[in-house]
Amino acid sequence: MKLVFERSRPGRGTRYLPECDVPVVLPEDPGRGIPLRLPELPEVEVSRHYTALAHQTFGVNEGFYPLGSCTMKYNPAVNEHAAALPGFTQVHPLQEAHTVQGCLEVERKLEDMLCEITGMDAMTLQPAAGAHGEFTGLLLIKAYHRSRGDTARTRILVPDSAHGTNPASASMAGFEVVSIPSDAKGCVDLEALRKAAGPDTAGLMLTNPNTVGLFDPQILEITRVVHEAGGLCYYDGANLNAIMGIARPGDMGFDVVHLNLHKTFSTPHGGGGPGSGPSGCKEFLSRFLPGRESPDSIGNVRSFHGNFLVAVRALAYLLSIGREGVPEAARNAVLNANYMRIGLRDAYDMAFDTVCMHEFVMTLESLKEKTGVSALDIAKAMLDHGVHPPTMYFPLIVHEALMVEPTETESRETLDEAIALYRQLAEEAREHPETMHQRPEHTPVRRLDEVGAARNPVIRYAYEV
Ligand SMILES: *Cc1c(COP(=O)(O)O)cnc(C)c1O
């Protein structure tokens, strides 16, 4: 597809406004050196260009999108409607408080509901993403130890199955990361945890269910070990979709959490935002929260109130599905994942062949050994069939991983179609392995040089000067 700059022809631009007939107060050349180079196209060409681009994107409205760990569920349109109400879009964060009481009520109601769902006592909506929420939560842990004069606690324990943002956030917050191995069942190796926890432990970061889609049944013992060593427990709530309304991190012994409103609570995501990663904590940490008029507050982590319209969507979602709908969504997410897992277990090797939570991980290691067909080949082949591939090569502890999270919003028929496709591709891989390296065949671009794109990104149009 041509770039809009390549379609541009001098003088073809759309002019709605007549030539300016009053003195221009800006200098002729405001320091730019050369005139501003905007593409010149008639409106119809512009419209076609962007419509063609829109046809090339893929979203949950286009098809099945089981991108593990990302919870790409369908977001009901009523939430968009709520977030588009002028009373929410036309406010300014510097308005007098008495003029924005409705907006403040939205925030307060949402904070209360999220506290109830997580078992926390206080919450901030400031953080703009999951990783940002992690960073905020870790600063709370840091502030807590510092307030007690305990400066020896410099290490954060992170299981080796963790999402990459966990060690990254810990490191950003100034901690040293200690990796805790997983046991053969995919859960935390308790012996290794016991050995690692000590007077230098600031805390533990954990997601439960974890990134292999398993609920760690040792969770009470895990948080007890960390607390006994004097550390705090941080819950990465990106996987809350599996347990919301059923089990609460606060009851598992966690002191701090973050949630991904854009995953669990129905804001469209991908492509860079907007997101929201509220951080919650138990009462004893609440004086450290951002946005509080407390001398102990860690300070603001974002301007004003965070991504407010994401909070509006989350509240609309929670109010529309209600107290019964929250656990029902979680149960259906788990049911759908297990339905697919059972439907695929004789066609693909499961990394851990037990009942899973909202997602499961397959390993294509033996398929690759036998046929040369990798997880990447299978994922790319899916693109020819109008579905989004699962997450590839994550978690890192599983080789040739494909991680599938169907979510609760898919029907049984969609799951059956997906199962049939996955099975068909496994069969093709065994029968015609060589063709699998050529896929996809029917997409606008085929295999891309991903490393090249990351190392040498071309993000600027090369004008001939
Ligand atoms: C998505 C995710 C995160 C990070 O959330 P972002 O909003 O992408 O920063 C952290 N942990 C897990 C398990 C996740 O799936």
mmCIF file with all atom_site columns, N, CA and C and ligand atoms in Angstrom, residues 69 129-131 134 163 165 236 238 260 262-263, ligand 1:
data_model
loop_
_atom_site.group_PDB
_atom_site.id
_atom_site.type_symbol
_atom_site.label_atom_id
_atom_site.label_alt_id
_atom_site.label_comp_id
_atom_site.label_asym_id
_atom_site.label_entity_id
_atom_site.label_seq_id
_atom_site.pdbx_PDB_ins_code
_atom_site.Cartn_x
_atom_site.Cartn_y
_atom_site.Cartn_z
_atom_site.occupancy
_atom_site.B_iso_or_equiv
_atom_site.pdbx_formal_charge
_atom_site.auth_seq_id
_atom_site.auth_comp_id
_atom_site.auth_asym_id
_atom_site.auth_atom_id
_atom_site.pdbx_PDB_model_num
ATOM   1  N N  . SER A 1 69  ? -2.337 -13.687 28.022 1.00 0.00 ? 69  SER A N  1
ATOM   2  C CA . SER A 1 69  ? -1.861 -12.696 28.981 1.00 0.00 ? 69  SER A CA 1
ATOM   3  C C  . SER A 1 69  ? -2.432 -11.302 28.697 1.00 0.00 ? 69  SER A C  1
ATOM   4  N N  . ALA A 1 129 ? -0.823 2.472   33.024 1.00 0.00 ? 129 ALA A N  1
ATOM   5  C CA . ALA A 1 129 ? -0.650 1.142   32.412 1.00 0.00 ? 129 ALA A CA 1
ATOM   6  C C  . ALA A 1 129 ? -0.332 0.163   33.532 1.00 0.00 ? 129 ALA A C  1
ATOM   7  N N  . GLY A 1 130 ? -0.343 -1.114  33.176 1.00 0.00 ? 130 GLY A N  1
ATOM   8  C CA . GLY A 1 130 ? -0.010 -2.129  34.169 1.00 0.00 ? 130 GLY A CA 1
ATOM   9  C C  . GLY A 1 130 ? 1.387  -1.925  34.727 1.00 0.00 ? 130 GLY A C  1
ATOM   10 N N  . ALA A 1 131 ? 2.351  -1.748  33.842 1.00 0.00 ? 131 ALA A N  1
ATOM   11 C CA . ALA A 1 131 ? 3.731  -1.592  34.286 1.00 0.00 ? 131 ALA A CA 1
ATOM   12 C C  . ALA A 1 131 ? 3.880  -0.348  35.173 1.00 0.00 ? 131 ALA A C  1
ATOM   13 N N  . GLU A 1 134 ? 2.679  -1.233  38.517 1.00 0.00 ? 134 GLU A N  1
ATOM   14 C CA . GLU A 1 134 ? 3.703  -2.024  39.224 1.00 0.00 ? 134 GLU A CA 1
ATOM   15 C C  . GLU A 1 134 ? 4.735  -1.091  39.846 1.00 0.00 ? 134 GLU A C  1
ATOM   16 N N  . HIS A 1 163 ? 5.829  -11.978 34.082 1.00 0.00 ? 163 HIS A N  1
ATOM   17 C CA . HIS A 1 163 ? 5.790  -11.084 32.934 1.00 0.00 ? 163 HIS A CA 1
ATOM   18 C C  . HIS A 1 163 ? 7.031  -10.197 32.986 1.00 0.00 ? 163 HIS A C  1
ATOM   19 N N  . THR A 1 165 ? 7.528  -7.197  32.559 1.00 0.00 ? 165 THR A N  1
ATOM   20 C CA . THR A 1 165 ? 7.427  -5.901  33.216 1.00 0.00 ? 165 THR A CA 1
ATOM   21 C C  . THR A 1 165 ? 7.760  -5.993  34.708 1.00 0.00 ? 165 THR A C  1
ATOM   22 N N  . ASP A 1 236 ? 0.491  -8.866  40.929 1.00 0.00 ? 236 ASP A N  1
ATOM   23 C CA . ASP A 1 236 ? 0.327  -8.391  39.551 1.00 0.00 ? 236 ASP A CA 1
ATOM   24 C C  . ASP A 1 236 ? -1.059 -8.843  39.098 1.00 0.00 ? 236 ASP A C  1
ATOM   25 N N  . ALA A 1 238 ? -2.776 -8.416  36.397 1.00 0.00 ? 238 ALA A N  1
ATOM   26 C CA . ALA A 1 238 ? -3.111 -8.481  34.973 1.00 0.00 ? 238 ALA A CA 1
ATOM   27 C C  . ALA A 1 238 ? -3.923 -9.732  34.642 1.00 0.00 ? 238 ALA A C  1
ATOM   28 N N  . ASN A 1 260 ? -5.184 -4.152  35.527 1.00 0.00 ? 260 ASN A N  1
ATOM   29 C CA . ASN A 1 260 ? -5.135 -3.608  34.172 1.00 0.00 ? 260 ASN A CA 1
ATOM   30 C C  . ASN A 1 260 ? -6.577 -3.370  33.731 1.00 0.00 ? 260 ASN A C  1
ATOM   31 N N  . HIS A 1 262 ? -7.556 -1.956  31.210 1.00 0.00 ? 262 HIS A N  1
ATOM   32 C CA . HIS A 1 262 ? -7.659 -2.188  29.770 1.00 0.00 ? 262 HIS A CA 1
ATOM   33 C C  . HIS A 1 262 ? -7.647 -3.672  29.427 1.00 0.00 ? 262 HIS A C  1
ATOM   34 N N  . LYS A 1 263 ? -7.348 -4.542  30.353 1.00 0.00 ? 263 LYS A N  1
ATOM   35 C CA . LYS A 1 263 ? -7.482 -5.974  30.068 1.00 0.00 ? 263 LYS A CA 1
ATOM   36 C C  . LYS A 1 263 ? -8.777 -6.489  30.676 1.00 0.00 ? 263 LYS A C  1
HETATM 37 C C1 . LIG B 2 .   ? -0.010 -7.092  30.417 1.00 0.00 ? 1   LIG B C1 1
HETATM 38 C C2 . LIG B 2 .   ? 0.686  -7.558  31.638 1.00 0.00 ? 1   LIG B C2 1
HETATM 39 C C3 . LIG B 2 .   ? 1.430  -6.655  32.422 1.00 0.00 ? 1   LIG B C3 1
HETATM 40 C C4 . LIG B 2 .   ? 1.743  -5.226  32.019 1.00 0.00 ? 1   LIG B C4 1
HETATM 41 O O1 . LIG B 2 .   ? 0.656  -4.434  31.709 1.00 0.00 ? 1   LIG B O1 1
HETATM 42 P P1 . LIG B 2 .   ? 0.791  -3.200  30.687 1.00 0.00 ? 1   LIG B P1 1
HETATM 43 O O2 . LIG B 2 .   ? -0.506 -2.486  30.803 1.00 0.00 ? 1   LIG B O2 1
HETATM 44 O O3 . LIG B 2 .   ? 1.035  -3.800  29.344 1.00 0.00 ? 1   LIG B O3 1
HETATM 45 O O4 . LIG B 2 .   ? 1.945  -2.369  31.134 1.00 0.00 ? 1   LIG B O4 1
HETATM 46 C C5 . LIG B 2 .   ? 1.977  -7.144  33.592 1.00 0.00 ? 1   LIG B C5 1
HETATM 47 N N1 . LIG B 2 .   ? 1.833  -8.434  33.964 1.00 0.00 ? 1   LIG B N1 1
HETATM 48 C C6 . LIG B 2 .   ? 1.147  -9.330  33.215 1.00 0.00 ? 1   LIG B C6 1
HETATM 49 C C7 . LIG B 2 .   ? 1.001  -10.749 33.697 1.00 0.00 ? 1   LIG B C7 1
HETATM 50 C C8 . LIG B 2 .   ? 0.548  -8.921  32.026 1.00 0.00 ? 1   LIG B C8 1
HETATM 51 O O5 . LIG B 2 .   ? -0.132 -9.799  31.284 1.00 0.00 ? 1   LIG B O5 1
#
